[in-house]
PDB file of C-alpha atoms in Angstrom:
ATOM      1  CA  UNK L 879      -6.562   5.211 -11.280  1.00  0.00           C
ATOM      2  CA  UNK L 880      -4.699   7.852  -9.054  1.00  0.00           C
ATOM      3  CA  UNK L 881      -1.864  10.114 -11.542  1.00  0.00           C
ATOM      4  CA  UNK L 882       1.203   9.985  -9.559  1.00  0.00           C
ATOM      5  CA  UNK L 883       2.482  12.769  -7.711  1.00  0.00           C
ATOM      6  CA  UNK L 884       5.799  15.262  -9.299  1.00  0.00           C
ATOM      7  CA  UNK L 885       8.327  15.567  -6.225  1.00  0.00           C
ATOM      8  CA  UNK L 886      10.912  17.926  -7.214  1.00  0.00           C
ATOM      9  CA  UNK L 887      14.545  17.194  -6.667  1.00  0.00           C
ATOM     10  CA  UNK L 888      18.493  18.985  -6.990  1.00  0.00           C
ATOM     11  CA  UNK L 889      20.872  17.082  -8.170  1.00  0.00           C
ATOM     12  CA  UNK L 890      24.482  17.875  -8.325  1.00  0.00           C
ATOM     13  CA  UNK L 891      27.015  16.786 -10.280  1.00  0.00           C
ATOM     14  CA  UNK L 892      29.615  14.212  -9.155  1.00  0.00           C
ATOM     15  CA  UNK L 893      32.574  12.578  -9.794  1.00  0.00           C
ATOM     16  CA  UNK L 894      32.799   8.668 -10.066  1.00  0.00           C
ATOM     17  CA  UNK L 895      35.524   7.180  -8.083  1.00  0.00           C
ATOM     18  CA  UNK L 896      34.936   5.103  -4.895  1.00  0.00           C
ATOM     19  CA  UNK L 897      36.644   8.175  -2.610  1.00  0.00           C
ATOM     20  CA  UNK L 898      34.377  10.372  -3.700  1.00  0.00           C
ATOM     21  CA  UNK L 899      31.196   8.066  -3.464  1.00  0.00           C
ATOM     22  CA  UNK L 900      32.381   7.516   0.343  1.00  0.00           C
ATOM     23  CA  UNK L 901      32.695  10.960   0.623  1.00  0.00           C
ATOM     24  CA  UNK L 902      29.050  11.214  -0.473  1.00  0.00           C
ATOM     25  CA  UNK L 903      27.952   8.977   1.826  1.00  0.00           C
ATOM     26  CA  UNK L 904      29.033  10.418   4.913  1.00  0.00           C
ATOM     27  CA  UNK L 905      27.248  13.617   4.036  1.00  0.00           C
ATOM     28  CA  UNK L 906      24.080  12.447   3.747  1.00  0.00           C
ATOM     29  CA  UNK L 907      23.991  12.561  -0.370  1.00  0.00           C
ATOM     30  CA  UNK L 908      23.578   9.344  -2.308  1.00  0.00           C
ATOM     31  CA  UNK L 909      25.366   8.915  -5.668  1.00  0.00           C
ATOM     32  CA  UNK L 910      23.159   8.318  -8.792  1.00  0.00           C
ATOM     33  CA  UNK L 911      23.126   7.887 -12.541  1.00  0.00           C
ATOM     34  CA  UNK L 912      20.582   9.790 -14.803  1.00  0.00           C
ATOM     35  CA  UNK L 913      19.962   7.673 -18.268  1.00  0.00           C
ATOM     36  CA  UNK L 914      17.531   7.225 -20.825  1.00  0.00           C
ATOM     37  CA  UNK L 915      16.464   6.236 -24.518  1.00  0.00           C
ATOM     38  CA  UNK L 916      16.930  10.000 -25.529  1.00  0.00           C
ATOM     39  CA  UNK L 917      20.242  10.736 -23.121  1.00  0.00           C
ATOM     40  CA  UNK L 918      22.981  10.687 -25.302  1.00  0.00           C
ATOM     41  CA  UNK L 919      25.083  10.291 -21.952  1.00  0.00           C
ATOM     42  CA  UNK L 920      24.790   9.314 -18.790  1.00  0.00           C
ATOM     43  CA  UNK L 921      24.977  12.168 -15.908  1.00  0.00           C
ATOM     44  CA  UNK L 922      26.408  11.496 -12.936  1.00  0.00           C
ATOM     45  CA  UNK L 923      24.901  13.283  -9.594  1.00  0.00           C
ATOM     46  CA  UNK L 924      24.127  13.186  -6.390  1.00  0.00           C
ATOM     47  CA  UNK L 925      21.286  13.562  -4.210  1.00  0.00           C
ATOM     48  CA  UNK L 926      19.892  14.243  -0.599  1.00  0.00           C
ATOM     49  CA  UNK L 927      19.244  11.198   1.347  1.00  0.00           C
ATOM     50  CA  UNK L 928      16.583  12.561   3.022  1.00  0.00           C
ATOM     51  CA  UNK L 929      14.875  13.309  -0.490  1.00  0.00           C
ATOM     52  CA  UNK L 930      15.223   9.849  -1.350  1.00  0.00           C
ATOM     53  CA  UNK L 931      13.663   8.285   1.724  1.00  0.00           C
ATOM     54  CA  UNK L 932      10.595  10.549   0.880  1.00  0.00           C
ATOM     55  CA  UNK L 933      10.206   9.104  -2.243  1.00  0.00           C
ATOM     56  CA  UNK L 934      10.783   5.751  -0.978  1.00  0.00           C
ATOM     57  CA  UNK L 935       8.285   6.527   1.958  1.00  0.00           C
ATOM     58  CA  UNK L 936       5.544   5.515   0.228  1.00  0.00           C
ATOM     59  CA  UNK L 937       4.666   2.023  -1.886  1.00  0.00           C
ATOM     60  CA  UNK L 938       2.942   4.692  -4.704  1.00  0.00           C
ATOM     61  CA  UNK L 939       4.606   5.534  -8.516  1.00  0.00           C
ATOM     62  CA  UNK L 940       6.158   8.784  -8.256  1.00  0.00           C
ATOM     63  CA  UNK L 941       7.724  11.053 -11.163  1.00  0.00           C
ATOM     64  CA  UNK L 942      10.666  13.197 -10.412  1.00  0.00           C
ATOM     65  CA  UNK L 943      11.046  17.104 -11.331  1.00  0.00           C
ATOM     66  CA  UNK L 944      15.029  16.290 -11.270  1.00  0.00           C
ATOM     67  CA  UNK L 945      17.039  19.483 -12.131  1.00  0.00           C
ATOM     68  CA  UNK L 946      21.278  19.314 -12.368  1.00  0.00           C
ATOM     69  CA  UNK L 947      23.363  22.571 -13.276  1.00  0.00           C
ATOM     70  CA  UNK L 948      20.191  24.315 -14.395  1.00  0.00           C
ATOM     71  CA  UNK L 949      18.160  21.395 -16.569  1.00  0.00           C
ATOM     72  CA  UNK L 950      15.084  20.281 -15.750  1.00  0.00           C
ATOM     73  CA  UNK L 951      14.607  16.291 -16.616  1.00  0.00           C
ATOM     74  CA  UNK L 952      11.248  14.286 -15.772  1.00  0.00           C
ATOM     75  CA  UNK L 953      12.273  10.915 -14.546  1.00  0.00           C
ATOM     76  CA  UNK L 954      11.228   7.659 -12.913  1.00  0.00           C
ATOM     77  CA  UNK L 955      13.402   6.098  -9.895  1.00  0.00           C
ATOM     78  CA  UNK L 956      13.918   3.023 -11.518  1.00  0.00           C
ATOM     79  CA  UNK L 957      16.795   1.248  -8.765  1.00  0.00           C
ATOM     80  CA  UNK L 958      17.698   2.274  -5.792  1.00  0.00           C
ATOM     81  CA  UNK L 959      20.650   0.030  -3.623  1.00  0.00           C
ATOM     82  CA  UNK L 960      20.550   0.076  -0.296  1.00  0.00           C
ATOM     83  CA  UNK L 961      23.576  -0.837   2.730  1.00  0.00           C
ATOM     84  CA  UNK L 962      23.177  -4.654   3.633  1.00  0.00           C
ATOM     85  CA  UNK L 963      23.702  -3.564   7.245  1.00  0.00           C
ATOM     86  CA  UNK L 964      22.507  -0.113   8.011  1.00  0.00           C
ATOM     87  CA  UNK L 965      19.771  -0.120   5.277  1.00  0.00           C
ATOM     88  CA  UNK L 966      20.251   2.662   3.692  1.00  0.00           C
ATOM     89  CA  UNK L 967      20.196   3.881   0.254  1.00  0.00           C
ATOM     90  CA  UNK L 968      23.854   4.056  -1.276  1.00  0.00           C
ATOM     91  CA  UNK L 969      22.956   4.069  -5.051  1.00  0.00           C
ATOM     92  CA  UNK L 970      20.016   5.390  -7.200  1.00  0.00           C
ATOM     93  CA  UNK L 971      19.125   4.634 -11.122  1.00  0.00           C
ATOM     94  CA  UNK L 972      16.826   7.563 -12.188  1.00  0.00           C
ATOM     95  CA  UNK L 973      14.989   6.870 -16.161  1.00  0.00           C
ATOM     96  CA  UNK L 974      14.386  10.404 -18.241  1.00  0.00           C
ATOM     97  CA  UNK L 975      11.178   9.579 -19.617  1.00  0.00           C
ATOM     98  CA  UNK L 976      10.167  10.204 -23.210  1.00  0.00           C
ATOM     99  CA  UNK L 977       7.199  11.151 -24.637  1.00  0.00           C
ATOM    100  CA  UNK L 978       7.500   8.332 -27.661  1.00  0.00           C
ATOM    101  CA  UNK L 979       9.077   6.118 -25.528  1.00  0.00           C
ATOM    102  CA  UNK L 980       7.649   2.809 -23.224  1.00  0.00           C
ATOM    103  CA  UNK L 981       8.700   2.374 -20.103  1.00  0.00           C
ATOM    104  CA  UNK L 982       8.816  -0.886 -17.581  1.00  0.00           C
ATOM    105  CA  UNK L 983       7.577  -0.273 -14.135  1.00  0.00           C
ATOM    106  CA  UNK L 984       5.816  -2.172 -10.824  1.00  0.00           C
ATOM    107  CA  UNK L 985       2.843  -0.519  -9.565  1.00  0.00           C
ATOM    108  CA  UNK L 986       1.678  -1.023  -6.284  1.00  0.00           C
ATOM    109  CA  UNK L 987      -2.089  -2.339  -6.134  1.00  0.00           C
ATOM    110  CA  UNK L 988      -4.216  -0.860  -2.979  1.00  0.00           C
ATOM    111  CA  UNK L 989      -7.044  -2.496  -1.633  1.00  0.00           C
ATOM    112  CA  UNK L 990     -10.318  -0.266  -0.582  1.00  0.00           C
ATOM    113  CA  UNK L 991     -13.050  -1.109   1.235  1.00  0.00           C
ATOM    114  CA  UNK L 992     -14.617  -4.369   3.077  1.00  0.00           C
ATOM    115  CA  UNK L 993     -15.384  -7.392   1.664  1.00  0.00           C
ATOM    116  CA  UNK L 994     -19.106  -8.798   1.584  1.00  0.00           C
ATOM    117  CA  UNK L 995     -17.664 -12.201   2.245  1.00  0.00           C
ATOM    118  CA  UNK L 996     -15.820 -10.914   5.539  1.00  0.00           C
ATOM    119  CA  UNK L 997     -18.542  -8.925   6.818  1.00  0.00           C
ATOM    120  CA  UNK L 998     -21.220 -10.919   6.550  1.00  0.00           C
ATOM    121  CA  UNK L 999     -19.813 -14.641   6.379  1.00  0.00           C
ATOM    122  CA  UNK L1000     -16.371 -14.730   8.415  1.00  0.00           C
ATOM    123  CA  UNK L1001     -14.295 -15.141   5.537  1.00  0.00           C
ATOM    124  CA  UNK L1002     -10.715 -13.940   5.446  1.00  0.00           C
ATOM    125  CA  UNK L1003      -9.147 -11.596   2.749  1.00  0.00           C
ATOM    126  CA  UNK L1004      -6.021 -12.353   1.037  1.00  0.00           C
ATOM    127  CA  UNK L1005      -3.782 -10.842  -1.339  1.00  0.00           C
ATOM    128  CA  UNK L1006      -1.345 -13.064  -2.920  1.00  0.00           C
ATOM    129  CA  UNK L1007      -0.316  -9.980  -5.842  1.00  0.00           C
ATOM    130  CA  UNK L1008       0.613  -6.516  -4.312  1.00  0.00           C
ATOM    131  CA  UNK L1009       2.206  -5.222  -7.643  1.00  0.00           C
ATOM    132  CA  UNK L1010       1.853  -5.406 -11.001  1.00  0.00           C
ATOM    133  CA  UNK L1011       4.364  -5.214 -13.968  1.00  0.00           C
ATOM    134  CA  UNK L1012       2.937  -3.048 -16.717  1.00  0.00           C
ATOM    135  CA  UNK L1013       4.647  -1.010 -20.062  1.00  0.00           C
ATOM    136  CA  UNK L1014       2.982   2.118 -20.543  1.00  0.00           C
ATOM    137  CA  UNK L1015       3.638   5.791 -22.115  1.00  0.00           C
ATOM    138  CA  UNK L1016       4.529   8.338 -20.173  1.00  0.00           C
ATOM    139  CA  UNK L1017       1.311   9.981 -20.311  1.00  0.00           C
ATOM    140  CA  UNK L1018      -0.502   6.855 -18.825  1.00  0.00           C
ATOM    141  CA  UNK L1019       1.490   6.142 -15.795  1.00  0.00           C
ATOM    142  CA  UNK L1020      -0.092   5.457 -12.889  1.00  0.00           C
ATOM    143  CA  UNK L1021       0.442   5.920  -9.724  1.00  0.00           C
ATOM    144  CA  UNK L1022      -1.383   2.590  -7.865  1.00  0.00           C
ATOM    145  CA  UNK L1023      -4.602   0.641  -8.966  1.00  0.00           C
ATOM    146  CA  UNK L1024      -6.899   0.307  -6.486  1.00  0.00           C
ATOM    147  CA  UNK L1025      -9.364  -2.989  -5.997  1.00  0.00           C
ATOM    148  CA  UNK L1026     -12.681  -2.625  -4.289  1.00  0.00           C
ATOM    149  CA  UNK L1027     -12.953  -5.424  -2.767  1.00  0.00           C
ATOM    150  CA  UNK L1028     -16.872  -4.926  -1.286  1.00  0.00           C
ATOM    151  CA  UNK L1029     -18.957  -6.836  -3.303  1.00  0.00           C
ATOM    152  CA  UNK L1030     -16.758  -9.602  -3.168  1.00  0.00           C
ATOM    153  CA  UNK L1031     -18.555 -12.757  -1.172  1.00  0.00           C
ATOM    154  CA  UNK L1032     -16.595 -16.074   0.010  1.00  0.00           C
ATOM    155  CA  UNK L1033     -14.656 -18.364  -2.636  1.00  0.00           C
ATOM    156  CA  UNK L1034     -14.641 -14.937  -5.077  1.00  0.00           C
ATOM    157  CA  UNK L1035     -11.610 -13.389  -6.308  1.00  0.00           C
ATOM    158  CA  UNK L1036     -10.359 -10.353  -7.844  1.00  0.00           C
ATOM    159  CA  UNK L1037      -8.000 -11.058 -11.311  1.00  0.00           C
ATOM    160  CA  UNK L1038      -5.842  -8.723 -12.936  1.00  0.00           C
ATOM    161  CA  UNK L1039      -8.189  -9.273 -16.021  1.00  0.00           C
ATOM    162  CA  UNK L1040     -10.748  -7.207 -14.061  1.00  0.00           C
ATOM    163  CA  UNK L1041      -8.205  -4.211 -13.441  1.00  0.00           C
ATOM    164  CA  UNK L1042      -9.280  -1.009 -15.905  1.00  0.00           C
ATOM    165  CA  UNK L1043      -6.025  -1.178 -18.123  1.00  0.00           C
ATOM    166  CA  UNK L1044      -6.868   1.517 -20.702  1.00  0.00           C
ATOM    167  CA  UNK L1045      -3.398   2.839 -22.801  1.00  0.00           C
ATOM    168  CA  UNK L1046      -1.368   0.023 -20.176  1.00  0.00           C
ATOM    169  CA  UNK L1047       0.178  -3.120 -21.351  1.00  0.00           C
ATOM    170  CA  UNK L1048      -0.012  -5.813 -18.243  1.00  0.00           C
ATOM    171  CA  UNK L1049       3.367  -7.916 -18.334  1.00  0.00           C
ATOM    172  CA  UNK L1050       1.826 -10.470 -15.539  1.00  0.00           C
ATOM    173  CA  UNK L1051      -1.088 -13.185 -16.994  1.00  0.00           C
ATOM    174  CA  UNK L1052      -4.302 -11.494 -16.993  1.00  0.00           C
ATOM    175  CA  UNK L1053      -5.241 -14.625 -15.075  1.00  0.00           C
ATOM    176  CA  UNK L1054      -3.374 -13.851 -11.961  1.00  0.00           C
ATOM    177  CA  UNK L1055      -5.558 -13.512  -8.497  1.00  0.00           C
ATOM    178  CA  UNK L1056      -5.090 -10.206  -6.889  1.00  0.00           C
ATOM    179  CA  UNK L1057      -7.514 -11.147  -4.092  1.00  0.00           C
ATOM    180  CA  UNK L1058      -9.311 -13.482  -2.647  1.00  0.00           C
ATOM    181  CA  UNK L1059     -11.673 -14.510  -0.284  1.00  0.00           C
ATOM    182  CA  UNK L1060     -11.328 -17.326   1.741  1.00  0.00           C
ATOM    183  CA  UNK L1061     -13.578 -19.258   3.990  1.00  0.00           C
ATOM    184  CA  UNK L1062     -12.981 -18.718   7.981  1.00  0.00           C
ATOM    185  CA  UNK L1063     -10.600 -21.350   9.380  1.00  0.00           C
ATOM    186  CA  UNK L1064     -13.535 -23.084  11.503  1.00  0.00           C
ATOM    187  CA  UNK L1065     -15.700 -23.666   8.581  1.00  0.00           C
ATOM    188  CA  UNK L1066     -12.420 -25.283   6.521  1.00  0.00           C
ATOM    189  CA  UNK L1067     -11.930 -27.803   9.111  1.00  0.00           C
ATOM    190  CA  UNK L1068     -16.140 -28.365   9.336  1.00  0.00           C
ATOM    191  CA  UNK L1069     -15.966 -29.084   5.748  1.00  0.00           C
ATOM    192  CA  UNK L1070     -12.931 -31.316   5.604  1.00  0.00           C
ATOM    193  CA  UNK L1071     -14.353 -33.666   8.864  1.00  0.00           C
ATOM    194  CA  UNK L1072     -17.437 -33.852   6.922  1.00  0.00           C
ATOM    195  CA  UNK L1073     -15.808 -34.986   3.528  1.00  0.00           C
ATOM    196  CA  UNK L1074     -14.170 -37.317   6.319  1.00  0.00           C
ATOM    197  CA  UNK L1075     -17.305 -38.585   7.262  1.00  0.00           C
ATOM    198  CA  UNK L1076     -18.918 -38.938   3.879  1.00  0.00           C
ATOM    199  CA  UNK L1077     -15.884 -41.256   3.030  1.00  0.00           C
ATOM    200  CA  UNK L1078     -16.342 -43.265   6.019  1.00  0.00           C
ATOM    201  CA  UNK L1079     -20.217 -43.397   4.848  1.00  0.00           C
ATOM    202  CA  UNK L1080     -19.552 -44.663   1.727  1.00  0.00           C
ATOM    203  CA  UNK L1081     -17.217 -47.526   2.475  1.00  0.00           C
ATOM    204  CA  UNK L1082     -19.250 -48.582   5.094  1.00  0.00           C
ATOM    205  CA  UNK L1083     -22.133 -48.883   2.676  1.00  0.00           C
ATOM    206  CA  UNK L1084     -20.188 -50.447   0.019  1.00  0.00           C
ATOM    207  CA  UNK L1085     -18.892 -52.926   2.718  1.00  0.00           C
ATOM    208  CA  UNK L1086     -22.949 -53.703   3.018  1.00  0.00           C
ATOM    209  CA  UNK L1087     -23.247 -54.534  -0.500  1.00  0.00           C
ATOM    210  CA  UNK L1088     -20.186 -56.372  -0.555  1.00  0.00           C
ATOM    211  CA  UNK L1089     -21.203 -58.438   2.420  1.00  0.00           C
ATOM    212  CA  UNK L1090     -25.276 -59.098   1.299  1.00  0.00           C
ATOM    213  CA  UNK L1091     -23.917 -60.071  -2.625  1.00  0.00           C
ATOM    214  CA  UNK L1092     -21.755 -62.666  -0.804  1.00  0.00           C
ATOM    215  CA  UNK L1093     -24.885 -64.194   0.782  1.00  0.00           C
TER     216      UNK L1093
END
């Protein structure tokens, strides 16, 4: 499990009417909050777009080196609101992380490798769970779990049970399939015309019996 990367970030103080957030906008900066379990206050700031898009770039965890008149807080982007039409960001939550302190987050879960099951048999790969909700320390956050998926053969699956969670609290069921692999489409329909054909089979003999009792 990959430690996630420190990005470093200015912020600068704002004010908090709608003018000024407009304002903001147009130049490129998006308005944000700064909160957390050991802020007594919330600070209000603003950031560069651009910044922001590089964090959101990239579906990995990412801890922020976020420094406003001079401090230096480590945070999480916890929210970020985006335009309904043009897409982009317009808002941004960021967490100040504490040492003694949990936090809630959604990892992103990476997939490495090929599957045994696609390689050698056909199958198809799917992944029905692409994040996963955890509460962790500080200290243990992560920035994406990665599944090798090679050894895997057709009908097996990958759980979040078999993830290494050491120091990380899962919030989904341990029982929930991160991947799977699936039989190719060709052998699905093979299978279900010959459970078609064993059904015919079978009332055809029971038909026979049916019919030789009677005489």
């Amino acid at each position: 499990m990959a430690k996630p990367e420190y990005v470093k970030l200015e912020g600068t103080p704002r004010e908090t009417n709608k003018k000024a957030n407009r304002e903001l906008r147009a130049a490129k900066r998006v308005p944000a909050v700064l909160y957390g379990p050991e802020v007594q206050k919330n600070t209000y700031f603003s950031i560069d777009e651009l910044a922001l898009e590089k964090i959101l770039s990239r579906a990995q965890t990412k801890v922020q080196e976020l420094t406003i008149d001079g401090k230096v807080y480590k945070t999480l982007l916890k929210r970020t609101e985006f335009d309904p039409v043009t897409d982009r960001p317009i808002h941004a939550d960021f967490y100040v992380l504490s040492d003694i302190h949990k936090v809630t987050l959604r990892v992103p879960i990476g997939i490495k490798g090929t599957a045994r099951g696609v390689v050698e048999g056909g199958g198809r790969l799917f992944q029905p769970m692409k994040f996963l909700r955890i509460r962790v320390l500080p200290e243990n956050i992560v920035a994406e779990f990665q599944v090798d998926v090679t050894p895997l053969k057709i009908g097996q699956s990958f759980h979040v049970s078999d993830l290494e969670l050491d120091g990380i609290i899962p919030l989904d069921s341990l029982n929930r399939t991160i991947v799977t692999i699936r039989p190719p489409k060709g052998q699905l329909l093979k299978d279900v015309i010959s459970d078609e054909d064993g059904e015919e089979t079978e009332r055809a003999d029971d038909s026979l019996e049916e019919s030789t009792s009677e005489e």
